[in-house]
Amino acid sequence: MTDPKSFLVSIFNAAVAAADPEKTIRNHLPAKPKGRTIVIGAGKGSAQMAAAFEKAWDGPIDGLVVTRYGYAARCERIEIIEAAHPVPDAAGLEASRRLLEKMRGLTADDLVVALISGGGSALLPSPAAGLTLADEIAVNEALLASGAPIAAMNTIRKHVSTIKGGRLAAAAHPARVVSLVVSDIPGDNPALVASGPTIPDIGSREEALASIAAYGMKLPAAVMAHIQSPAAEAPSRDDPRFAANEVHLIASAGVSLEAAATEARRQGIEAVILSDSIEGEAREVGGVHAAIAREVATRNRPFAKPVLILSGGETTVTLRAKGKGGRNSEFLLAFALGIDGVEGIHALAADTDGIDGSENNAGAFADGSTVSRMRAAGVDAKATLAGNNAWTAFNAVGDLFVPGPTGTNVNDLRAILVR
């Protein structure tokens, strides 16, 4: 085996490769229609999905896809629009308007192919009647700071939108809509990816209100009034407008974790997968992973060394301060504190889309010397964790992981090597 960092990077690369849209889209091409084929999409991996679809589709197409700034891919026939993530902006608002406009006037002979990946919720602001972009931005900021799980966030989002919760597909009726989804959602419910613009789910208005109360969210009065009114109701799954539609999950955290485990075994290291759907406060999940790694390192249980411990899912961060970082770096800083001084443990935590939080890193590396090296660099690891400032701590010791945009998004990858 090469050095631990290189090994962990190879594991990350294997996980990302398993979700490569060029490989996965070819296996899920829909039947050609009698009429037009319109390609739409949203998400941090949607532009690469669009490019892959263009290569695979033998026939005329027209389309529009929105992705995050800096995530565009070269397409010949599908227009790519960039917008802001994780806080929506006017470019996303215009993209939503144009996507809805493309759905007007379609017939039963037409086909709409929806390329959906994580990040689409922020990229598709489309406030309900009586609400503004500022209202939707306020909702998004409150959600990001709340610590609520992604399912609760998306249930709230779809009740303040004219495009989420299946409304984009409803606008396309009577055309058939085939959704190709790259899941970044724990449990892989495709209706929750990007708040399901083409796929309705069962989350109700009452559940949205309960989550707002449970997580102490402070939303604008106009937003609360809207969610409390029947006008906020989203389409139901048994709505006849969805009867002919199809949904295909083409990539997920589970598949990518299996690919990562296979790569580890190819390199002579046994691998175990804890779960592909771990949720919870990032620093608390980090502490639990650290306890497992310590147990393996010091007692050779519950797994025998050497071993690669893998997990996926989406943790959350409750903002207590305005530091720099994201959920993976916060997870890993808590993990580093938990393994401080323990030899033989090396870890990488990263978002498979290539960006973790507000900066340009996907995540970071850590080992038993991380905290002491931070101390030598003048950084108090506990204080930076308390201040949601994990990026600063890892940057100080040169342990940020910066692969750049990957073109896909199957949530977080946590890889812990115990030798």
Tab-separated table of C-alpha atoms in Angstrom:
chain	number	residue	atom	x	y	z
A	1	MET	CA	0.000	0.000	0.000
A	2	THR	CA	1.145	3.550	-0.728
A	3	ASP	CA	1.149	6.178	2.010
A	4	PRO	CA	-2.149	6.522	3.922
A	5	LYS	CA	-3.217	9.805	2.284
A	6	SER	CA	-2.716	8.439	-1.219
A	7	PHE	CA	-4.599	5.285	-0.256
A	8	LEU	CA	-7.531	7.320	1.088
A	9	VAL	CA	-7.599	9.471	-2.048
A	10	SER	CA	-7.767	6.298	-4.174
A	11	ILE	CA	-10.752	5.176	-2.098
A	12	PHE	CA	-12.479	8.532	-2.671
A	13	ASN	CA	-11.771	8.312	-6.399
A	14	ALA	CA	-13.248	4.812	-6.589
A	15	ALA	CA	-16.429	5.992	-4.864
A	16	VAL	CA	-16.774	8.947	-7.238
A	17	ALA	CA	-16.070	6.807	-10.312
A	18	ALA	CA	-18.928	4.477	-9.380
A	19	ALA	CA	-21.285	7.453	-9.677
A	20	ASP	CA	-19.849	8.731	-12.975
A	21	PRO	CA	-22.870	9.756	-15.094
A	22	GLU	CA	-21.212	8.600	-18.328
A	23	LYS	CA	-21.320	5.060	-16.971
A	24	THR	CA	-24.700	5.176	-15.264
A	25	ILE	CA	-26.885	7.122	-17.708
A	26	ARG	CA	-26.290	4.713	-20.605
A	27	ASN	CA	-27.926	1.965	-18.562
A	28	HIS	CA	-31.103	4.000	-17.977
A	29	LEU	CA	-31.977	5.589	-21.319
A	30	PRO	CA	-35.753	5.839	-21.814
A	31	ALA	CA	-37.623	4.745	-24.914
A	32	LYS	CA	-37.706	7.361	-27.648
A	33	PRO	CA	-40.962	9.290	-27.982
A	34	LYS	CA	-43.065	10.014	-31.063
A	35	GLY	CA	-42.704	13.704	-30.337
A	36	ARG	CA	-40.032	15.946	-28.845
A	37	THR	CA	-37.405	15.087	-26.221
A	38	ILE	CA	-36.825	17.851	-23.678
A	39	VAL	CA	-33.992	17.516	-21.160
A	40	ILE	CA	-34.200	19.462	-17.917
A	41	GLY	CA	-32.219	19.199	-14.715
A	42	ALA	CA	-30.891	20.715	-11.532
A	43	GLY	CA	-28.116	19.899	-9.121
A	44	LYS	CA	-24.386	20.004	-8.571
A	45	GLY	CA	-23.921	17.026	-10.920
A	46	SER	CA	-26.596	17.933	-13.458
A	47	ALA	CA	-24.328	19.536	-16.081
A	48	GLN	CA	-22.125	16.444	-16.256
A	49	MET	CA	-25.288	14.340	-16.441
A	50	ALA	CA	-26.467	16.498	-19.347
A	51	ALA	CA	-23.170	16.066	-21.188
A	52	ALA	CA	-23.354	12.306	-20.665
A	53	PHE	CA	-26.956	12.190	-21.872
A	54	GLU	CA	-26.033	14.098	-25.038
A	55	LYS	CA	-23.351	11.531	-25.847
A	56	ALA	CA	-25.670	8.592	-25.228
A	57	TRP	CA	-28.862	9.864	-26.891
A	58	ASP	CA	-29.232	9.151	-30.595
A	59	GLY	CA	-31.821	11.705	-31.631
A	60	PRO	CA	-32.825	15.356	-31.479
A	61	ILE	CA	-33.034	16.980	-28.043
A	62	ASP	CA	-33.578	20.391	-26.550
A	63	GLY	CA	-32.925	21.256	-22.947
A	64	LEU	CA	-32.012	23.453	-20.012
A	65	VAL	CA	-30.103	22.465	-16.874
A	66	VAL	CA	-29.054	24.542	-13.860
A	67	THR	CA	-25.959	23.824	-11.794
A	68	ARG	CA	-23.747	25.550	-9.248
A	69	TYR	CA	-21.323	28.295	-10.270
A	70	GLY	CA	-18.122	26.659	-11.492
A	71	TYR	CA	-19.771	23.271	-12.122
A	72	ALA	CA	-20.739	23.683	-15.786
A	73	ALA	CA	-19.867	21.113	-18.435
A	74	ARG	CA	-19.625	21.535	-22.212
A	75	CYS	CA	-22.856	20.642	-23.993
A	76	GLU	CA	-23.854	21.024	-27.633
A	77	ARG	CA	-27.666	20.969	-27.459
A	78	ILE	CA	-28.550	21.401	-23.775
A	79	GLU	CA	-28.180	24.880	-22.305
A	80	ILE	CA	-26.346	25.047	-18.988
A	81	ILE	CA	-27.159	27.830	-16.521
A	82	GLU	CA	-25.123	28.441	-13.371
A	83	ALA	CA	-26.631	29.737	-10.132
A	84	ALA	CA	-25.801	30.063	-6.450
A	85	HIS	CA	-25.529	27.282	-3.881
A	86	PRO	CA	-26.145	26.869	-0.944
A	87	VAL	CA	-28.011	30.220	-0.767
A	88	PRO	CA	-30.253	30.923	-3.798
A	89	ASP	CA	-29.836	33.939	-6.072
A	90	ALA	CA	-31.545	35.750	-8.957
A	91	ALA	CA	-29.871	33.493	-11.544
A	92	GLY	CA	-31.524	30.469	-9.962
A	93	LEU	CA	-34.850	32.299	-9.915
A	94	GLU	CA	-34.564	32.962	-13.656
A	95	ALA	CA	-33.532	29.348	-14.292
A	96	SER	CA	-36.632	28.109	-12.450
A	97	ARG	CA	-38.849	30.430	-14.488
A	98	ARG	CA	-37.358	29.186	-17.747
A	99	LEU	CA	-37.638	25.509	-16.732
A	100	LEU	CA	-41.329	25.943	-15.949
A	101	GLU	CA	-41.789	27.767	-19.254
A	102	LYS	CA	-40.221	24.816	-21.141
A	103	MET	CA	-42.917	22.563	-19.689
A	104	ARG	CA	-45.761	24.572	-21.198
A	105	GLY	CA	-47.657	23.223	-24.201
A	106	LEU	CA	-46.200	19.717	-24.252
A	107	THR	CA	-48.259	16.778	-25.524
A	108	ALA	CA	-48.670	13.116	-24.634
A	109	ASP	CA	-46.261	12.290	-27.482
A	110	ASP	CA	-43.427	14.282	-25.876
A	111	LEU	CA	-40.778	13.062	-23.434
A	112	VAL	CA	-39.209	15.060	-20.619
A	113	VAL	CA	-35.967	13.661	-19.195
A	114	ALA	CA	-35.185	15.148	-15.779
A	115	LEU	CA	-31.561	14.947	-14.610
A	116	ILE	CA	-31.682	15.463	-10.856
A	117	SER	CA	-28.830	15.543	-8.340
A	118	GLY	CA	-28.148	16.976	-4.912
A	119	GLY	CA	-27.982	20.736	-4.555
A	120	GLY	CA	-31.026	21.336	-6.738
A	121	SER	CA	-33.044	22.697	-3.829
A	122	ALA	CA	-30.953	25.869	-3.599
A	123	LEU	CA	-30.483	26.104	-7.364
A	124	LEU	CA	-34.244	26.194	-8.036
A	125	PRO	CA	-35.736	29.066	-6.055
A	126	SER	CA	-39.310	29.665	-7.191
A	127	PRO	CA	-41.262	31.296	-4.375
A	128	ALA	CA	-44.977	30.661	-4.036
A	129	ALA	CA	-47.501	33.407	-4.723
A	130	GLY	CA	-47.126	36.238	-2.246
A	131	LEU	CA	-43.536	35.303	-1.379
A	132	THR	CA	-40.266	36.745	-2.705
A	133	LEU	CA	-36.756	35.540	-3.461
A	134	ALA	CA	-35.706	37.211	-0.204
A	135	ASP	CA	-38.244	35.030	1.626
A	136	GLU	CA	-36.865	31.879	0.012
A	137	ILE	CA	-33.296	32.933	0.839
A	138	ALA	CA	-34.346	33.487	4.468
A	139	VAL	CA	-35.896	30.008	4.552
A	140	ASN	CA	-32.739	28.456	3.138
A	141	GLU	CA	-30.464	30.244	5.594
A	142	ALA	CA	-32.676	29.181	8.507
A	143	LEU	CA	-32.647	25.580	7.300
A	144	LEU	CA	-28.864	25.501	6.908
A	145	ALA	CA	-28.381	26.845	10.441
A	146	SER	CA	-31.026	24.656	12.098
A	147	GLY	CA	-29.330	21.257	12.274
A	148	ALA	CA	-32.481	19.651	10.825
A	149	PRO	CA	-32.067	16.452	8.751
A	150	ILE	CA	-32.270	16.795	4.990
A	151	ALA	CA	-35.699	15.120	4.766
A	152	ALA	CA	-37.199	17.726	7.094
A	153	MET	CA	-35.498	20.541	5.179
A	154	ASN	CA	-36.887	19.396	1.860
A	155	THR	CA	-40.393	18.949	3.232
A	156	ILE	CA	-40.320	22.593	4.271
A	157	ARG	CA	-38.793	23.759	0.983
A	158	LYS	CA	-41.415	22.125	-1.182
A	159	HIS	CA	-44.212	23.907	0.658
A	160	VAL	CA	-42.921	27.382	-0.206
A	161	SER	CA	-42.179	26.653	-3.873
A	162	THR	CA	-43.919	26.554	-7.251
A	163	ILE	CA	-41.389	24.095	-8.719
A	164	LYS	CA	-40.463	21.596	-5.975
A	165	GLY	CA	-42.481	18.642	-4.655
A	166	GLY	CA	-43.393	17.331	-8.114
A	167	ARG	CA	-44.697	20.652	-9.414
A	168	LEU	CA	-42.233	20.781	-12.347
A	169	ALA	CA	-43.443	17.385	-13.595
A	170	ALA	CA	-47.065	18.419	-13.064
A	171	ALA	CA	-46.429	21.411	-15.329
A	172	ALA	CA	-45.193	19.036	-18.062
A	173	HIS	CA	-48.413	16.986	-18.143
A	174	PRO	CA	-49.528	15.288	-20.385
A	175	ALA	CA	-45.913	14.630	-21.480
A	176	ARG	CA	-44.207	11.593	-19.977
A	177	VAL	CA	-41.483	12.506	-17.458
A	178	VAL	CA	-38.551	10.167	-16.822
A	179	SER	CA	-36.410	11.224	-13.858
A	180	LEU	CA	-32.798	10.019	-13.660
A	181	VAL	CA	-31.642	10.676	-10.107
A	182	VAL	CA	-28.226	10.722	-8.450
A	183	SER	CA	-29.063	10.383	-4.761
A	184	ASP	CA	-27.342	12.355	-2.022
A	185	ILE	CA	-30.106	11.524	0.463
A	186	PRO	CA	-29.742	9.081	3.381
A	187	GLY	CA	-32.064	6.205	2.536
A	188	ASP	CA	-32.069	7.127	-1.195
A	189	ASN	CA	-35.654	8.377	-1.440
A	190	PRO	CA	-35.501	10.012	-4.908
A	191	ALA	CA	-38.399	12.328	-4.031
A	192	LEU	CA	-36.166	14.082	-1.505
A	193	VAL	CA	-33.230	14.726	-3.853
A	194	ALA	CA	-33.269	18.445	-4.763
A	195	SER	CA	-36.668	18.585	-3.021
A	196	GLY	CA	-38.141	16.444	-5.804
A	197	PRO	CA	-39.020	18.927	-8.572
A	198	THR	CA	-40.320	16.062	-10.721
A	199	ILE	CA	-41.161	13.526	-7.998
A	200	PRO	CA	-43.810	14.097	-5.307
A	201	ASP	CA	-43.359	12.663	-1.829
A	202	ILE	CA	-45.575	12.139	1.194
A	203	GLY	CA	-44.175	14.926	3.399
A	204	SER	CA	-47.152	17.023	4.479
A	205	ARG	CA	-47.715	20.650	5.355
A	206	GLU	CA	-48.310	19.572	8.955
A	207	GLU	CA	-44.930	17.814	9.018
A	208	ALA	CA	-43.273	20.962	7.661
A	209	LEU	CA	-44.813	23.040	10.440
A	210	ALA	CA	-43.813	20.456	13.061
A	211	SER	CA	-40.170	20.554	11.902
A	212	ILE	CA	-40.122	24.350	11.945
A	213	ALA	CA	-41.280	24.253	15.564
A	214	ALA	CA	-39.044	21.354	16.610
A	215	TYR	CA	-35.851	23.019	15.336
A	216	GLY	CA	-36.764	26.516	16.501
A	217	MET	CA	-36.610	28.044	13.018
A	218	LYS	CA	-37.392	31.734	12.705
A	219	LEU	CA	-39.018	32.194	9.306
A	220	PRO	CA	-40.543	35.358	7.813
A	221	ALA	CA	-44.165	35.991	8.769
A	222	ALA	CA	-45.271	35.757	5.138
A	223	VAL	CA	-43.651	32.312	4.845
A	224	MET	CA	-45.346	31.014	7.991
A	225	ALA	CA	-48.712	32.365	6.831
A	226	HIS	CA	-48.291	30.603	3.505
A	227	ILE	CA	-47.304	27.219	4.978
A	228	GLN	CA	-50.277	27.440	7.347
A	229	SER	CA	-52.663	27.915	4.397
A	230	PRO	CA	-54.083	25.242	2.065
A	231	ALA	CA	-52.374	27.047	-0.851
A	232	ALA	CA	-49.094	25.471	0.269
A	233	GLU	CA	-50.278	21.900	-0.335
A	234	ALA	CA	-48.002	19.999	-2.731
A	235	PRO	CA	-49.210	17.424	-5.286
A	236	SER	CA	-49.779	13.939	-3.890
A	237	ARG	CA	-48.081	10.816	-5.207
A	238	ASP	CA	-51.388	9.423	-6.513
A	239	ASP	CA	-52.074	12.521	-8.611
A	240	PRO	CA	-53.054	11.174	-12.075
A	241	ARG	CA	-50.647	13.609	-13.746
A	242	PHE	CA	-47.782	11.402	-12.541
A	243	ALA	CA	-49.264	8.040	-13.586
A	244	ALA	CA	-47.152	7.528	-16.729
A	245	ASN	CA	-43.909	8.896	-15.281
A	246	GLU	CA	-40.809	6.870	-14.385
A	247	VAL	CA	-38.117	7.321	-11.752
A	248	HIS	CA	-34.682	5.677	-11.924
A	249	LEU	CA	-32.033	5.920	-9.227
A	250	ILE	CA	-28.827	5.791	-11.278
A	251	ALA	CA	-26.232	6.396	-8.546
A	252	SER	CA	-26.239	6.391	-4.759
A	253	ALA	CA	-24.057	6.399	-1.674
A	254	GLY	CA	-24.591	2.668	-1.189
A	255	VAL	CA	-23.218	1.784	-4.622
A	256	SER	CA	-20.259	4.135	-4.180
A	257	LEU	CA	-19.403	2.731	-0.744
A	258	GLU	CA	-19.381	-0.790	-2.181
A	259	ALA	CA	-16.998	0.409	-4.908
A	260	ALA	CA	-14.768	1.997	-2.262
A	261	ALA	CA	-14.718	-1.248	-0.282
A	262	THR	CA	-13.848	-3.224	-3.417
A	263	GLU	CA	-10.927	-0.882	-4.143
A	264	ALA	CA	-9.603	-1.279	-0.587
A	265	ARG	CA	-9.711	-5.062	-0.872
A	266	ARG	CA	-7.969	-4.868	-4.239
A	267	GLN	CA	-5.140	-3.101	-2.414
A	268	GLY	CA	-5.044	-5.766	0.308
A	269	ILE	CA	-7.034	-3.980	3.033
A	270	GLU	CA	-10.252	-5.479	4.392
A	271	ALA	CA	-13.156	-3.014	4.394
A	272	VAL	CA	-16.361	-2.694	6.400
A	273	ILE	CA	-19.322	-0.407	5.723
A	274	LEU	CA	-21.036	0.937	8.821
A	275	SER	CA	-23.960	2.513	6.943
A	276	ASP	CA	-24.703	4.582	3.850
A	277	SER	CA	-27.327	6.698	5.623
A	278	ILE	CA	-25.793	8.122	8.802
A	279	GLU	CA	-27.359	11.380	9.942
A	280	GLY	CA	-26.994	13.561	13.032
A	281	GLU	CA	-24.881	16.414	14.321
A	282	ALA	CA	-21.515	16.247	12.531
A	283	ARG	CA	-19.385	16.677	15.643
A	284	GLU	CA	-21.325	13.989	17.506
A	285	VAL	CA	-21.069	11.534	14.603
A	286	GLY	CA	-17.350	12.330	14.503
A	287	GLY	CA	-17.010	11.439	18.158
A	288	VAL	CA	-18.734	8.087	17.652
A	289	HIS	CA	-16.533	7.218	14.670
A	290	ALA	CA	-13.468	8.151	16.720
A	291	ALA	CA	-14.538	5.774	19.497
A	292	ILE	CA	-14.890	2.921	16.989
A	293	ALA	CA	-11.489	3.670	15.452
A	294	ARG	CA	-9.839	3.798	18.913
A	295	GLU	CA	-11.380	0.463	19.815
A	296	VAL	CA	-9.992	-1.141	16.680
A	297	ALA	CA	-6.568	0.474	17.110
A	298	THR	CA	-6.139	-0.430	20.779
A	299	ARG	CA	-8.162	-3.644	21.190
A	300	ASN	CA	-8.489	-5.040	17.673
A	301	ARG	CA	-12.273	-5.104	17.945
A	302	PRO	CA	-14.978	-5.043	16.636
A	303	PHE	CA	-12.875	-5.349	13.453
A	304	ALA	CA	-9.418	-6.836	13.059
A	305	LYS	CA	-6.576	-4.616	11.850
A	306	PRO	CA	-5.720	-3.623	9.198
A	307	VAL	CA	-9.153	-2.434	8.150
A	308	LEU	CA	-10.853	0.399	6.289
A	309	ILE	CA	-14.017	1.634	8.016
A	310	LEU	CA	-16.446	3.312	5.622
A	311	SER	CA	-19.631	5.267	6.125
A	312	GLY	CA	-21.866	7.620	4.161
A	313	GLY	CA	-24.932	9.758	4.607
A	314	GLU	CA	-25.407	13.403	5.415
A	315	THR	CA	-24.662	14.902	8.796
A	316	THR	CA	-25.818	18.350	9.845
A	317	VAL	CA	-24.190	21.335	11.512
A	318	THR	CA	-26.021	23.575	13.938
A	319	LEU	CA	-24.322	26.939	13.487
A	320	ARG	CA	-23.123	28.423	16.751
A	321	ALA	CA	-20.722	30.945	15.211
A	322	LYS	CA	-19.668	32.248	11.786
A	323	GLY	CA	-16.489	30.300	11.131
A	324	LYS	CA	-15.353	28.646	7.901
A	325	GLY	CA	-16.082	25.020	7.190
A	326	GLY	CA	-18.640	22.388	6.314
A	327	ARG	CA	-20.103	19.237	7.767
A	328	ASN	CA	-17.199	16.994	6.698
A	329	SER	CA	-14.469	19.200	8.147
A	330	GLU	CA	-16.521	19.639	11.324
A	331	PHE	CA	-16.993	15.858	11.561
A	332	LEU	CA	-13.281	15.316	11.061
A	333	LEU	CA	-12.164	17.898	13.611
A	334	ALA	CA	-14.305	16.185	16.249
A	335	PHE	CA	-12.885	12.866	15.050
A	336	ALA	CA	-9.317	14.206	15.337
A	337	LEU	CA	-9.956	15.294	18.913
A	338	GLY	CA	-11.291	11.810	19.653
A	339	ILE	CA	-8.187	9.998	18.334
A	340	ASP	CA	-5.596	12.497	19.589
A	341	GLY	CA	-2.348	10.660	20.296
A	342	VAL	CA	-3.533	7.272	19.007
A	343	GLU	CA	-1.166	5.815	16.425
A	344	GLY	CA	-2.154	3.938	13.290
A	345	ILE	CA	-5.372	5.811	12.459
A	346	HIS	CA	-5.725	7.857	9.279
A	347	ALA	CA	-8.999	9.327	8.006
A	348	LEU	CA	-10.548	11.262	5.149
A	349	ALA	CA	-14.000	12.826	5.281
A	350	ALA	CA	-15.206	14.502	2.088
A	351	ASP	CA	-18.270	15.442	0.087
A	352	THR	CA	-18.339	13.452	-3.146
A	353	ASP	CA	-19.336	16.543	-5.133
A	354	GLY	CA	-15.952	18.095	-4.344
A	355	ILE	CA	-17.156	20.965	-2.136
A	356	ASP	CA	-17.775	20.888	1.616
A	357	GLY	CA	-19.537	23.960	2.931
A	358	SER	CA	-18.453	27.472	2.078
A	359	GLU	CA	-14.858	26.995	0.843
A	360	ASN	CA	-13.210	25.146	-2.063
A	361	ASN	CA	-12.268	21.947	-0.208
A	362	ALA	CA	-14.210	18.690	-0.316
A	363	GLY	CA	-13.123	17.838	3.211
A	364	ALA	CA	-9.897	17.065	5.036
A	365	PHE	CA	-7.472	14.448	6.336
A	366	ALA	CA	-6.758	13.592	9.974
A	367	ASP	CA	-4.613	11.222	12.031
A	368	GLY	CA	-3.493	10.810	15.620
A	369	SER	CA	-1.068	13.718	15.309
A	370	THR	CA	-3.534	16.233	13.865
A	371	VAL	CA	-4.488	17.984	17.091
A	372	SER	CA	-0.883	18.288	18.303
A	373	ARG	CA	0.178	19.662	14.908
A	374	MET	CA	-2.645	22.205	15.109
A	375	ARG	CA	-1.460	23.193	18.567
A	376	ALA	CA	2.061	23.694	17.231
A	377	ALA	CA	0.590	25.925	14.512
A	378	GLY	CA	-1.134	28.059	17.125
A	379	VAL	CA	-4.609	26.590	16.643
A	380	ASP	CA	-6.800	25.379	19.508
A	381	ALA	CA	-8.763	22.486	17.977
A	382	LYS	CA	-11.507	22.538	20.614
A	383	ALA	CA	-12.008	26.281	20.233
A	384	THR	CA	-12.190	26.111	16.449
A	385	LEU	CA	-14.708	23.277	16.678
A	386	ALA	CA	-16.817	25.312	19.072
A	387	GLY	CA	-16.701	28.198	16.597
A	388	ASN	CA	-17.686	26.139	13.524
A	389	ASN	CA	-14.244	26.999	12.156
A	390	ALA	CA	-12.854	23.609	11.165
A	391	TRP	CA	-11.595	24.820	7.770
A	392	THR	CA	-9.200	27.215	9.491
A	393	ALA	CA	-7.839	24.438	11.710
A	394	PHE	CA	-7.140	22.014	8.859
A	395	ASN	CA	-5.800	24.764	6.623
A	396	ALA	CA	-3.248	25.653	9.300
A	397	VAL	CA	-1.696	22.174	9.084
A	398	GLY	CA	-2.057	21.661	5.318
A	399	ASP	CA	-4.607	18.864	5.627
A	400	LEU	CA	-7.442	20.185	3.473
A	401	PHE	CA	-8.578	17.898	0.634
A	402	VAL	CA	-9.222	19.901	-2.565
A	403	PRO	CA	-10.047	17.657	-5.559
A	404	GLY	CA	-12.263	20.250	-7.287
A	405	PRO	CA	-15.805	19.612	-8.614
A	406	THR	CA	-16.283	15.912	-9.365
A	407	GLY	CA	-19.350	16.052	-11.599
A	408	THR	CA	-21.470	13.881	-9.326
A	409	ASN	CA	-22.934	13.955	-5.829
A	410	VAL	CA	-23.708	10.882	-3.734
A	411	ASN	CA	-23.290	12.588	-0.398
A	412	ASP	CA	-20.466	12.263	2.104
A	413	LEU	CA	-17.722	9.649	2.210
A	414	ARG	CA	-15.932	8.892	5.465
A	415	ALA	CA	-12.964	6.549	5.159
A	416	ILE	CA	-10.974	5.549	8.248
A	417	LEU	CA	-7.879	3.397	7.856
A	418	VAL	CA	-6.670	1.572	10.979
A	419	ARG	CA	-3.328	-0.181	10.501
